[in-house]
Amino acid sequence: MSSASPSIPAAAMPADTTPADQSRGMLVFCLFALYVIWGSTYLAIRWALQGGFPPFLMAGMRFTLAGLVLYTVLRLRGYARPSAREWGAGAVIGTLLLVMGNGCVVFAQQYVPSGVAALVVGSMPLWAALFGGLFGQWPGRAERWGLAIGFCGLILLNLGSDMSGNAWAAFALLLAPVTWAFGSVWSRRLPMARGLMSTATQMLTGGALFLLISFGFGERLTTLPDPRAISAFFYLVIFGSLVAFSAYGYLLRNARPALATSYAYVNPMVAVLLGTFLAGESLSTWGMVAMGAILGSVVLLTRAKR
């Protein structure tokens, strides 16, 4: 994943292992991390907010702490300090992805039902395909079918959900997938830091901006959050940020936009399953059909040529 890792001589590699196999294995791991972990962060964010964390303060603490840990580990492993241009590029993408993308979702989850969030945020791969095309990388036929089937699956998954909610929250959810998709596609054209250091610069700059916004809104912790909220917060730091966001950065550098953003179709399905097993919610017949459509779309997206 980085030039800082020691190279392995070809003779030292097992006979049945090739660089292509390793690359494919890393892509599969990263997709699994995004599909499962980011699908569970909707519930973790809700628990953190319900347990006493103000939204922007929680997000700022989450990304700043994760960024500091990642940056420190990378420097100890010998990674070079990012240049001023790389810090600037990281700040731009961190603002688009984290502050505007994730921040809008965190804000909206105070008011909008989870079905609304899943449906609107799930449109992100369509925006990524559009922006990718404008930058000269239009999706192929299999990817177009995958995008369309996945979006239809999201609609089925949210049939019957409560569509009422706060107007500002609804606007935030409309803005979130647009900024996240644009930042994801644009990041491939900016002078980002190499490897995981790019992720660290985005989280540090995005987290700092979150904390400034939180200060501007007068947010503060009046009481200690409950144990479930604290556990959810550290889950977001370790798995939602350090693991999954780093995996997303790898996919942005090594996969087509349609595949890198396909997690947005699977996350609502994971959220429904978690609700079924952890919150006693029932899964309708439409939900089963929707999950079949979503899985079909993922097969098309993952089988398409990079």
PDB file of C-alpha atoms in Angstrom:
ATOM      1  CA  MET A   1       0.000   0.000   0.000  1.00  0.00           C
ATOM      2  CA  SER A   2       2.922   2.326   0.376  1.00  0.00           C
ATOM      3  CA  SER A   3       6.448   2.865  -0.837  1.00  0.00           C
ATOM      4  CA  ALA A   4       7.555   2.745   2.804  1.00  0.00           C
ATOM      5  CA  SER A   5       6.887  -1.002   2.994  1.00  0.00           C
ATOM      6  CA  PRO A   6       9.944  -3.180   2.353  1.00  0.00           C
ATOM      7  CA  SER A   7       9.988  -4.869  -1.023  1.00  0.00           C
ATOM      8  CA  ILE A   8       9.931  -8.673  -1.230  1.00  0.00           C
ATOM      9  CA  PRO A   9      12.221 -10.329  -3.756  1.00  0.00           C
ATOM     10  CA  ALA A  10      10.373 -12.386  -6.341  1.00  0.00           C
ATOM     11  CA  ALA A  11      12.279 -15.506  -5.296  1.00  0.00           C
ATOM     12  CA  ALA A  12      11.050 -15.136  -1.720  1.00  0.00           C
ATOM     13  CA  MET A  13       7.395 -15.145  -2.749  1.00  0.00           C
ATOM     14  CA  PRO A  14       5.460 -18.440  -2.661  1.00  0.00           C
ATOM     15  CA  ALA A  15       5.158 -20.085  -6.057  1.00  0.00           C
ATOM     16  CA  ASP A  16       1.372 -19.788  -6.052  1.00  0.00           C
ATOM     17  CA  THR A  17       1.356 -16.090  -5.067  1.00  0.00           C
ATOM     18  CA  THR A  18       1.602 -13.256  -7.590  1.00  0.00           C
ATOM     19  CA  PRO A  19       1.386  -9.467  -7.289  1.00  0.00           C
ATOM     20  CA  ALA A  20      -1.967  -9.673  -9.105  1.00  0.00           C
ATOM     21  CA  ASP A  21      -3.262 -12.117  -6.466  1.00  0.00           C
ATOM     22  CA  GLN A  22      -2.090  -9.810  -3.675  1.00  0.00           C
ATOM     23  CA  SER A  23      -3.704  -6.801  -5.320  1.00  0.00           C
ATOM     24  CA  ARG A  24      -6.966  -8.668  -5.785  1.00  0.00           C
ATOM     25  CA  GLY A  25      -6.864  -9.869  -2.185  1.00  0.00           C
ATOM     26  CA  MET A  26      -6.380  -6.306  -0.945  1.00  0.00           C
ATOM     27  CA  LEU A  27      -9.300  -5.083  -3.067  1.00  0.00           C
ATOM     28  CA  VAL A  28     -11.542  -7.827  -1.648  1.00  0.00           C
ATOM     29  CA  PHE A  29     -10.502  -6.979   1.928  1.00  0.00           C
ATOM     30  CA  CYS A  30     -11.119  -3.253   1.390  1.00  0.00           C
ATOM     31  CA  LEU A  31     -14.535  -3.875  -0.157  1.00  0.00           C
ATOM     32  CA  PHE A  32     -15.481  -6.149   2.743  1.00  0.00           C
ATOM     33  CA  ALA A  33     -14.374  -3.481   5.238  1.00  0.00           C
ATOM     34  CA  LEU A  34     -16.496  -0.818   3.543  1.00  0.00           C
ATOM     35  CA  TYR A  35     -19.532  -3.033   2.992  1.00  0.00           C
ATOM     36  CA  VAL A  36     -19.732  -4.313   6.571  1.00  0.00           C
ATOM     37  CA  ILE A  37     -18.056  -1.670   8.745  1.00  0.00           C
ATOM     38  CA  TRP A  38     -19.503   1.428   7.132  1.00  0.00           C
ATOM     39  CA  GLY A  39     -22.915  -0.238   7.092  1.00  0.00           C
ATOM     40  CA  SER A  40     -22.691  -0.536  10.870  1.00  0.00           C
ATOM     41  CA  THR A  41     -21.576   3.071  11.443  1.00  0.00           C
ATOM     42  CA  TYR A  42     -25.129   4.386  10.939  1.00  0.00           C
ATOM     43  CA  LEU A  43     -26.115   2.578  14.132  1.00  0.00           C
ATOM     44  CA  ALA A  44     -22.913   3.615  15.904  1.00  0.00           C
ATOM     45  CA  ILE A  45     -23.453   7.285  15.032  1.00  0.00           C
ATOM     46  CA  ARG A  46     -27.037   7.114  16.283  1.00  0.00           C
ATOM     47  CA  TRP A  47     -25.972   5.545  19.562  1.00  0.00           C
ATOM     48  CA  ALA A  48     -23.234   8.163  20.037  1.00  0.00           C
ATOM     49  CA  LEU A  49     -25.666  11.024  19.419  1.00  0.00           C
ATOM     50  CA  GLN A  50     -28.379   9.530  21.619  1.00  0.00           C
ATOM     51  CA  GLY A  51     -25.851   8.945  24.393  1.00  0.00           C
ATOM     52  CA  GLY A  52     -24.804  12.581  24.758  1.00  0.00           C
ATOM     53  CA  PHE A  53     -22.262  13.483  22.041  1.00  0.00           C
ATOM     54  CA  PRO A  54     -22.951  16.743  20.131  1.00  0.00           C
ATOM     55  CA  PRO A  55     -22.788  15.926  16.381  1.00  0.00           C
ATOM     56  CA  PHE A  56     -19.919  18.110  15.146  1.00  0.00           C
ATOM     57  CA  LEU A  57     -17.869  17.735  18.329  1.00  0.00           C
ATOM     58  CA  MET A  58     -18.214  13.958  18.072  1.00  0.00           C
ATOM     59  CA  ALA A  59     -17.126  13.992  14.420  1.00  0.00           C
ATOM     60  CA  GLY A  60     -14.219  16.350  15.133  1.00  0.00           C
ATOM     61  CA  MET A  61     -12.930  14.260  18.034  1.00  0.00           C
ATOM     62  CA  ARG A  62     -13.373  11.075  15.989  1.00  0.00           C
ATOM     63  CA  PHE A  63     -11.359  12.134  12.948  1.00  0.00           C
ATOM     64  CA  THR A  64      -8.740  14.138  14.849  1.00  0.00           C
ATOM     65  CA  LEU A  65      -7.974  11.222  17.157  1.00  0.00           C
ATOM     66  CA  ALA A  66      -7.910   8.705  14.282  1.00  0.00           C
ATOM     67  CA  GLY A  67      -5.743  11.031  12.197  1.00  0.00           C
ATOM     68  CA  LEU A  68      -3.248  11.565  15.004  1.00  0.00           C
ATOM     69  CA  VAL A  69      -2.916   7.820  15.605  1.00  0.00           C
ATOM     70  CA  LEU A  70      -2.461   7.053  11.916  1.00  0.00           C
ATOM     71  CA  TYR A  71      -0.022   9.941  11.327  1.00  0.00           C
ATOM     72  CA  THR A  72       2.098   8.965  14.339  1.00  0.00           C
ATOM     73  CA  VAL A  73       2.287   5.301  13.313  1.00  0.00           C
ATOM     74  CA  LEU A  74       3.227   6.203   9.741  1.00  0.00           C
ATOM     75  CA  ARG A  75       5.967   8.611  10.838  1.00  0.00           C
ATOM     76  CA  LEU A  76       7.405   5.965  13.186  1.00  0.00           C
ATOM     77  CA  ARG A  77       7.454   3.554  10.244  1.00  0.00           C
ATOM     78  CA  GLY A  78       9.516   6.017   8.227  1.00  0.00           C
ATOM     79  CA  TYR A  79       6.946   7.778   6.060  1.00  0.00           C
ATOM     80  CA  ALA A  80       8.015  11.250   4.942  1.00  0.00           C
ATOM     81  CA  ARG A  81       6.223  14.360   6.175  1.00  0.00           C
ATOM     82  CA  PRO A  82       3.630  15.542   3.650  1.00  0.00           C
ATOM     83  CA  SER A  83       4.592  18.631   1.670  1.00  0.00           C
ATOM     84  CA  ALA A  84       2.591  21.872   1.824  1.00  0.00           C
ATOM     85  CA  ARG A  85       0.882  20.953  -1.466  1.00  0.00           C
ATOM     86  CA  GLU A  86      -0.039  17.522  -0.109  1.00  0.00           C
ATOM     87  CA  TRP A  87      -1.447  19.032   3.092  1.00  0.00           C
ATOM     88  CA  GLY A  88      -3.477  21.444   0.952  1.00  0.00           C
ATOM     89  CA  ALA A  89      -4.831  18.658  -1.235  1.00  0.00           C
ATOM     90  CA  GLY A  90      -5.651  16.614   1.876  1.00  0.00           C
ATOM     91  CA  ALA A  91      -7.513  19.579   3.367  1.00  0.00           C
ATOM     92  CA  VAL A  92      -9.609  20.023   0.204  1.00  0.00           C
ATOM     93  CA  ILE A  93     -10.601  16.348   0.022  1.00  0.00           C
ATOM     94  CA  GLY A  94     -11.024  16.123   3.801  1.00  0.00           C
ATOM     95  CA  THR A  95     -13.461  19.025   3.637  1.00  0.00           C
ATOM     96  CA  LEU A  96     -15.460  17.476   0.771  1.00  0.00           C
ATOM     97  CA  LEU A  97     -15.545  13.911   2.090  1.00  0.00           C
ATOM     98  CA  LEU A  98     -15.543  14.312   5.856  1.00  0.00           C
ATOM     99  CA  VAL A  99     -16.833  17.764   6.775  1.00  0.00           C
ATOM    100  CA  MET A 100     -19.438  18.124   4.025  1.00  0.00           C
ATOM    101  CA  GLY A 101     -20.116  14.458   3.244  1.00  0.00           C
ATOM    102  CA  ASN A 102     -19.975  12.742   6.623  1.00  0.00           C
ATOM    103  CA  GLY A 103     -20.840  15.928   8.507  1.00  0.00           C
ATOM    104  CA  CYS A 104     -24.141  16.313   6.648  1.00  0.00           C
ATOM    105  CA  VAL A 105     -25.062  12.716   7.487  1.00  0.00           C
ATOM    106  CA  VAL A 106     -24.194  13.159  11.171  1.00  0.00           C
ATOM    107  CA  PHE A 107     -26.258  16.353  11.325  1.00  0.00           C
ATOM    108  CA  ALA A 108     -29.224  14.757   9.521  1.00  0.00           C
ATOM    109  CA  GLN A 109     -29.314  11.680  11.728  1.00  0.00           C
ATOM    110  CA  GLN A 110     -30.534  13.884  14.568  1.00  0.00           C
ATOM    111  CA  TYR A 111     -33.818  14.457  12.708  1.00  0.00           C
ATOM    112  CA  VAL A 112     -34.287  12.235   9.654  1.00  0.00           C
ATOM    113  CA  PRO A 113     -35.351   8.563   9.777  1.00  0.00           C
ATOM    114  CA  SER A 114     -32.689   6.056   8.834  1.00  0.00           C
ATOM    115  CA  GLY A 115     -34.641   4.984   5.740  1.00  0.00           C
ATOM    116  CA  VAL A 116     -34.367   8.489   4.306  1.00  0.00           C
ATOM    117  CA  ALA A 117     -30.637   8.626   5.037  1.00  0.00           C
ATOM    118  CA  ALA A 118     -30.023   5.229   3.458  1.00  0.00           C
ATOM    119  CA  LEU A 119     -31.942   6.063   0.281  1.00  0.00           C
ATOM    120  CA  VAL A 120     -30.474   9.523  -0.334  1.00  0.00           C
ATOM    121  CA  VAL A 121     -26.895   8.693   0.611  1.00  0.00           C
ATOM    122  CA  GLY A 122     -27.228   5.527  -1.446  1.00  0.00           C
ATOM    123  CA  SER A 123     -27.426   7.669  -4.578  1.00  0.00           C
ATOM    124  CA  MET A 124     -23.718   8.478  -4.195  1.00  0.00           C
ATOM    125  CA  PRO A 125     -22.438   5.903  -6.730  1.00  0.00           C
ATOM    126  CA  LEU A 126     -24.632   7.517  -9.384  1.00  0.00           C
ATOM    127  CA  TRP A 127     -23.034  10.898  -8.680  1.00  0.00           C
ATOM    128  CA  ALA A 128     -19.581   9.281  -8.684  1.00  0.00           C
ATOM    129  CA  ALA A 129     -20.310   7.736 -12.086  1.00  0.00           C
ATOM    130  CA  LEU A 130     -21.413  11.133 -13.389  1.00  0.00           C
ATOM    131  CA  PHE A 131     -18.350  12.982 -12.075  1.00  0.00           C
ATOM    132  CA  GLY A 132     -16.101  10.144 -13.228  1.00  0.00           C
ATOM    133  CA  GLY A 133     -17.557  10.497 -16.728  1.00  0.00           C
ATOM    134  CA  LEU A 134     -17.005  14.246 -16.721  1.00  0.00           C
ATOM    135  CA  PHE A 135     -13.361  13.518 -15.904  1.00  0.00           C
ATOM    136  CA  GLY A 136     -13.199  11.085 -18.844  1.00  0.00           C
ATOM    137  CA  GLN A 137     -13.958   7.746 -17.141  1.00  0.00           C
ATOM    138  CA  TRP A 138     -17.532   6.790 -18.030  1.00  0.00           C
ATOM    139  CA  PRO A 139     -18.764   3.480 -16.545  1.00  0.00           C
ATOM    140  CA  GLY A 140     -18.937   0.455 -18.824  1.00  0.00           C
ATOM    141  CA  ARG A 141     -22.091  -1.447 -19.744  1.00  0.00           C
ATOM    142  CA  ALA A 142     -21.885  -3.895 -16.827  1.00  0.00           C
ATOM    143  CA  GLU A 143     -21.238  -1.030 -14.391  1.00  0.00           C
ATOM    144  CA  ARG A 144     -24.209   0.944 -15.745  1.00  0.00           C
ATOM    145  CA  TRP A 145     -26.474  -2.054 -15.180  1.00  0.00           C
ATOM    146  CA  GLY A 146     -25.011  -2.537 -11.724  1.00  0.00           C
ATOM    147  CA  LEU A 147     -25.589   1.106 -10.796  1.00  0.00           C
ATOM    148  CA  ALA A 148     -29.196   1.014 -12.012  1.00  0.00           C
ATOM    149  CA  ILE A 149     -30.056  -2.288 -10.325  1.00  0.00           C
ATOM    150  CA  GLY A 150     -28.435  -1.212  -7.068  1.00  0.00           C
ATOM    151  CA  PHE A 151     -30.402   2.044  -6.978  1.00  0.00           C
ATOM    152  CA  CYS A 152     -33.646   0.165  -7.662  1.00  0.00           C
ATOM    153  CA  GLY A 153     -32.757  -2.150  -4.790  1.00  0.00           C
ATOM    154  CA  LEU A 154     -32.372   0.840  -2.489  1.00  0.00           C
ATOM    155  CA  ILE A 155     -35.810   2.123  -3.472  1.00  0.00           C
ATOM    156  CA  LEU A 156     -37.349  -1.291  -2.700  1.00  0.00           C
ATOM    157  CA  LEU A 157     -35.460  -1.458   0.588  1.00  0.00           C
ATOM    158  CA  ASN A 158     -37.000   1.844   1.676  1.00  0.00           C
ATOM    159  CA  LEU A 159     -40.595   1.241   0.544  1.00  0.00           C
ATOM    160  CA  GLY A 160     -42.907   2.224   3.332  1.00  0.00           C
ATOM    161  CA  SER A 161     -40.331   4.198   5.283  1.00  0.00           C
ATOM    162  CA  ASP A 162     -41.243   7.503   6.933  1.00  0.00           C
ATOM    163  CA  MET A 163     -40.213  10.259   4.524  1.00  0.00           C
ATOM    164  CA  SER A 164     -41.041  13.155   6.827  1.00  0.00           C
ATOM    165  CA  GLY A 165     -38.273  15.078   8.526  1.00  0.00           C
ATOM    166  CA  ASN A 166     -36.458  18.336   9.168  1.00  0.00           C
ATOM    167  CA  ALA A 167     -36.058  20.426   5.979  1.00  0.00           C
ATOM    168  CA  TRP A 168     -32.446  21.366   6.777  1.00  0.00           C
ATOM    169  CA  ALA A 169     -31.656  17.722   7.453  1.00  0.00           C
ATOM    170  CA  ALA A 170     -33.204  16.715   4.130  1.00  0.00           C
ATOM    171  CA  PHE A 171     -31.072  19.330   2.352  1.00  0.00           C
ATOM    172  CA  ALA A 172     -27.975  18.060   4.160  1.00  0.00           C
ATOM    173  CA  LEU A 173     -28.683  14.527   2.936  1.00  0.00           C
ATOM    174  CA  LEU A 174     -29.056  15.778  -0.610  1.00  0.00           C
ATOM    175  CA  LEU A 175     -25.708  17.572  -0.358  1.00  0.00           C
ATOM    176  CA  ALA A 176     -23.795  14.727   1.325  1.00  0.00           C
ATOM    177  CA  PRO A 177     -23.586  12.226  -1.568  1.00  0.00           C
ATOM    178  CA  VAL A 178     -22.790  14.976  -4.101  1.00  0.00           C
ATOM    179  CA  THR A 179     -19.803  16.345  -2.183  1.00  0.00           C
ATOM    180  CA  TRP A 180     -18.561  12.871  -1.235  1.00  0.00           C
ATOM    181  CA  ALA A 181     -18.743  11.647  -4.831  1.00  0.00           C
ATOM    182  CA  PHE A 182     -17.068  14.757  -6.240  1.00  0.00           C
ATOM    183  CA  GLY A 183     -14.275  14.594  -3.670  1.00  0.00           C
ATOM    184  CA  SER A 184     -13.757  10.883  -4.342  1.00  0.00           C
ATOM    185  CA  VAL A 185     -13.333  11.402  -8.073  1.00  0.00           C
ATOM    186  CA  TRP A 186     -11.350  14.658  -7.812  1.00  0.00           C
ATOM    187  CA  SER A 187      -8.871  13.176  -5.330  1.00  0.00           C
ATOM    188  CA  ARG A 188      -7.359  11.102  -8.145  1.00  0.00           C
ATOM    189  CA  ARG A 189      -6.256  14.330  -9.858  1.00  0.00           C
ATOM    190  CA  LEU A 190      -4.798  16.182  -6.871  1.00  0.00           C
ATOM    191  CA  PRO A 191      -1.221  15.959  -5.471  1.00  0.00           C
ATOM    192  CA  MET A 192      -2.240  13.783  -2.523  1.00  0.00           C
ATOM    193  CA  ALA A 193       0.298  12.370  -0.077  1.00  0.00           C
ATOM    194  CA  ARG A 194       1.376   8.817  -0.817  1.00  0.00           C
ATOM    195  CA  GLY A 195      -0.464   5.802   0.544  1.00  0.00           C
ATOM    196  CA  LEU A 196      -2.053   5.967   3.968  1.00  0.00           C
ATOM    197  CA  MET A 197      -0.463   9.365   4.645  1.00  0.00           C
ATOM    198  CA  SER A 198      -3.120  10.784   2.331  1.00  0.00           C
ATOM    199  CA  THR A 199      -5.795   9.370   4.656  1.00  0.00           C
ATOM    200  CA  ALA A 200      -4.024  10.862   7.686  1.00  0.00           C
ATOM    201  CA  THR A 201      -3.889  14.363   6.158  1.00  0.00           C
ATOM    202  CA  GLN A 202      -7.585  14.214   5.289  1.00  0.00           C
ATOM    203  CA  MET A 203      -8.640  13.104   8.769  1.00  0.00           C
ATOM    204  CA  LEU A 204      -6.429  15.623  10.575  1.00  0.00           C
ATOM    205  CA  THR A 205      -7.523  18.615   8.505  1.00  0.00           C
ATOM    206  CA  GLY A 206     -11.154  17.490   8.378  1.00  0.00           C
ATOM    207  CA  GLY A 207     -11.201  16.836  12.119  1.00  0.00           C
ATOM    208  CA  ALA A 208      -9.714  20.266  12.864  1.00  0.00           C
ATOM    209  CA  LEU A 209     -12.373  21.957  10.729  1.00  0.00           C
ATOM    210  CA  PHE A 210     -15.078  19.937  12.467  1.00  0.00           C
ATOM    211  CA  LEU A 211     -13.818  21.193  15.840  1.00  0.00           C
ATOM    212  CA  LEU A 212     -13.903  24.797  14.601  1.00  0.00           C
ATOM    213  CA  ILE A 213     -17.476  24.335  13.419  1.00  0.00           C
ATOM    214  CA  SER A 214     -18.390  22.749  16.748  1.00  0.00           C
ATOM    215  CA  PHE A 215     -16.878  25.711  18.603  1.00  0.00           C
ATOM    216  CA  GLY A 216     -18.802  28.119  16.365  1.00  0.00           C
ATOM    217  CA  PHE A 217     -22.087  26.377  17.200  1.00  0.00           C
ATOM    218  CA  GLY A 218     -21.265  26.434  20.906  1.00  0.00           C
ATOM    219  CA  GLU A 219     -21.267  22.660  21.297  1.00  0.00           C
ATOM    220  CA  ARG A 220     -19.849  21.170  24.477  1.00  0.00           C
ATOM    221  CA  LEU A 221     -20.118  18.052  26.582  1.00  0.00           C
ATOM    222  CA  THR A 222     -22.286  19.003  29.549  1.00  0.00           C
ATOM    223  CA  THR A 223     -22.225  15.483  31.002  1.00  0.00           C
ATOM    224  CA  LEU A 224     -20.215  12.339  30.424  1.00  0.00           C
ATOM    225  CA  PRO A 225     -21.828  10.302  27.595  1.00  0.00           C
ATOM    226  CA  ASP A 226     -23.264   6.942  28.594  1.00  0.00           C
ATOM    227  CA  PRO A 227     -21.165   3.759  28.195  1.00  0.00           C
ATOM    228  CA  ARG A 228     -22.905   2.689  24.979  1.00  0.00           C
ATOM    229  CA  ALA A 229     -22.189   6.075  23.398  1.00  0.00           C
ATOM    230  CA  ILE A 230     -18.516   5.951  24.431  1.00  0.00           C
ATOM    231  CA  SER A 231     -18.192   2.440  23.009  1.00  0.00           C
ATOM    232  CA  ALA A 232     -19.839   3.590  19.782  1.00  0.00           C
ATOM    233  CA  PHE A 233     -17.443   6.549  19.577  1.00  0.00           C
ATOM    234  CA  PHE A 234     -14.339   4.376  19.840  1.00  0.00           C
ATOM    235  CA  TYR A 235     -15.836   1.926  17.349  1.00  0.00           C
ATOM    236  CA  LEU A 236     -16.136   4.838  14.918  1.00  0.00           C
ATOM    237  CA  VAL A 237     -12.540   5.892  15.601  1.00  0.00           C
ATOM    238  CA  ILE A 238     -10.948   2.465  15.228  1.00  0.00           C
ATOM    239  CA  PHE A 239     -13.104   0.685  12.670  1.00  0.00           C
ATOM    240  CA  GLY A 240     -15.073   3.444  10.952  1.00  0.00           C
ATOM    241  CA  SER A 241     -12.048   5.726  10.491  1.00  0.00           C
ATOM    242  CA  LEU A 242      -8.714   3.923  10.871  1.00  0.00           C
ATOM    243  CA  VAL A 243      -9.766   0.719   9.099  1.00  0.00           C
ATOM    244  CA  ALA A 244     -12.610   1.575   6.734  1.00  0.00           C
ATOM    245  CA  PHE A 245     -11.596   5.092   5.681  1.00  0.00           C
ATOM    246  CA  SER A 246      -8.064   3.861   5.003  1.00  0.00           C
ATOM    247  CA  ALA A 247      -9.545   1.047   2.912  1.00  0.00           C
ATOM    248  CA  TYR A 248     -11.609   3.585   0.994  1.00  0.00           C
ATOM    249  CA  GLY A 249      -8.487   5.599   0.216  1.00  0.00           C
ATOM    250  CA  TYR A 250      -6.844   2.467  -1.169  1.00  0.00           C
ATOM    251  CA  LEU A 251      -9.838   1.750  -3.406  1.00  0.00           C
ATOM    252  CA  LEU A 252      -9.883   5.320  -4.723  1.00  0.00           C
ATOM    253  CA  ARG A 253      -6.272   4.893  -5.832  1.00  0.00           C
ATOM    254  CA  ASN A 254      -6.632   1.386  -7.258  1.00  0.00           C
ATOM    255  CA  ALA A 255     -10.196   0.806  -8.471  1.00  0.00           C
ATOM    256  CA  ARG A 256     -12.725   2.432 -10.758  1.00  0.00           C
ATOM    257  CA  PRO A 257     -15.069   4.987  -9.106  1.00  0.00           C
ATOM    258  CA  ALA A 258     -18.147   2.768  -9.599  1.00  0.00           C
ATOM    259  CA  LEU A 259     -16.523  -0.093  -7.690  1.00  0.00           C
ATOM    260  CA  ALA A 260     -14.944   2.109  -5.004  1.00  0.00           C
ATOM    261  CA  THR A 261     -18.328   3.679  -4.213  1.00  0.00           C
ATOM    262  CA  SER A 262     -20.413   0.485  -4.503  1.00  0.00           C
ATOM    263  CA  TYR A 263     -20.420   0.207  -0.687  1.00  0.00           C
ATOM    264  CA  ALA A 264     -23.190   2.834  -0.628  1.00  0.00           C
ATOM    265  CA  TYR A 265     -25.560   0.227  -2.061  1.00  0.00           C
ATOM    266  CA  VAL A 266     -24.644  -2.432   0.487  1.00  0.00           C
ATOM    267  CA  ASN A 267     -24.568  -0.241   3.611  1.00  0.00           C
ATOM    268  CA  PRO A 268     -28.382   0.128   3.839  1.00  0.00           C
ATOM    269  CA  MET A 269     -28.733  -3.663   3.574  1.00  0.00           C
ATOM    270  CA  VAL A 270     -26.240  -4.108   6.425  1.00  0.00           C
ATOM    271  CA  ALA A 271     -28.129  -1.480   8.443  1.00  0.00           C
ATOM    272  CA  VAL A 272     -31.401  -3.382   7.937  1.00  0.00           C
ATOM    273  CA  LEU A 273     -29.822  -6.666   9.040  1.00  0.00           C
ATOM    274  CA  LEU A 274     -28.356  -5.024  12.146  1.00  0.00           C
ATOM    275  CA  GLY A 275     -31.758  -3.558  12.940  1.00  0.00           C
ATOM    276  CA  THR A 276     -33.327  -6.986  12.555  1.00  0.00           C
ATOM    277  CA  PHE A 277     -30.883  -8.729  14.890  1.00  0.00           C
ATOM    278  CA  LEU A 278     -30.096  -5.931  17.365  1.00  0.00           C
ATOM    279  CA  ALA A 279     -33.301  -3.903  17.478  1.00  0.00           C
ATOM    280  CA  GLY A 280     -35.936  -6.574  16.851  1.00  0.00           C
ATOM    281  CA  GLU A 281     -37.065  -5.085  13.527  1.00  0.00           C
ATOM    282  CA  SER A 282     -38.763  -7.311  10.941  1.00  0.00           C
ATOM    283  CA  LEU A 283     -37.619  -7.770   7.349  1.00  0.00           C
ATOM    284  CA  SER A 284     -40.415  -7.519   4.776  1.00  0.00           C
ATOM    285  CA  THR A 285     -40.761  -9.461   1.540  1.00  0.00           C
ATOM    286  CA  TRP A 286     -39.799  -6.293  -0.356  1.00  0.00           C
ATOM    287  CA  GLY A 287     -36.690  -6.127   1.777  1.00  0.00           C
ATOM    288  CA  MET A 288     -35.671  -9.634   0.742  1.00  0.00           C
ATOM    289  CA  VAL A 289     -36.199  -8.777  -2.935  1.00  0.00           C
ATOM    290  CA  ALA A 290     -34.220  -5.551  -2.482  1.00  0.00           C
ATOM    291  CA  MET A 291     -31.284  -7.398  -0.956  1.00  0.00           C
ATOM    292  CA  GLY A 292     -31.230  -9.776  -3.906  1.00  0.00           C
ATOM    293  CA  ALA A 293     -31.138  -6.806  -6.297  1.00  0.00           C
ATOM    294  CA  ILE A 294     -28.351  -5.133  -4.331  1.00  0.00           C
ATOM    295  CA  LEU A 295     -26.236  -8.282  -4.263  1.00  0.00           C
ATOM    296  CA  GLY A 296     -26.754  -8.637  -8.010  1.00  0.00           C
ATOM    297  CA  SER A 297     -25.577  -5.082  -8.575  1.00  0.00           C
ATOM    298  CA  VAL A 298     -22.444  -5.725  -6.526  1.00  0.00           C
ATOM    299  CA  VAL A 299     -21.642  -8.810  -8.626  1.00  0.00           C
ATOM    300  CA  LEU A 300     -21.880  -6.721 -11.801  1.00  0.00           C
ATOM    301  CA  LEU A 301     -19.735  -3.940 -10.349  1.00  0.00           C
ATOM    302  CA  THR A 302     -17.031  -6.233  -8.996  1.00  0.00           C
ATOM    303  CA  ARG A 303     -16.818  -8.284 -12.210  1.00  0.00           C
ATOM    304  CA  ALA A 304     -16.457  -5.208 -14.430  1.00  0.00           C
ATOM    305  CA  LYS A 305     -12.987  -4.459 -15.728  1.00  0.00           C
ATOM    306  CA  ARG A 306     -11.004  -1.904 -13.702  1.00  0.00           C
TER     307      ARG A 306
END
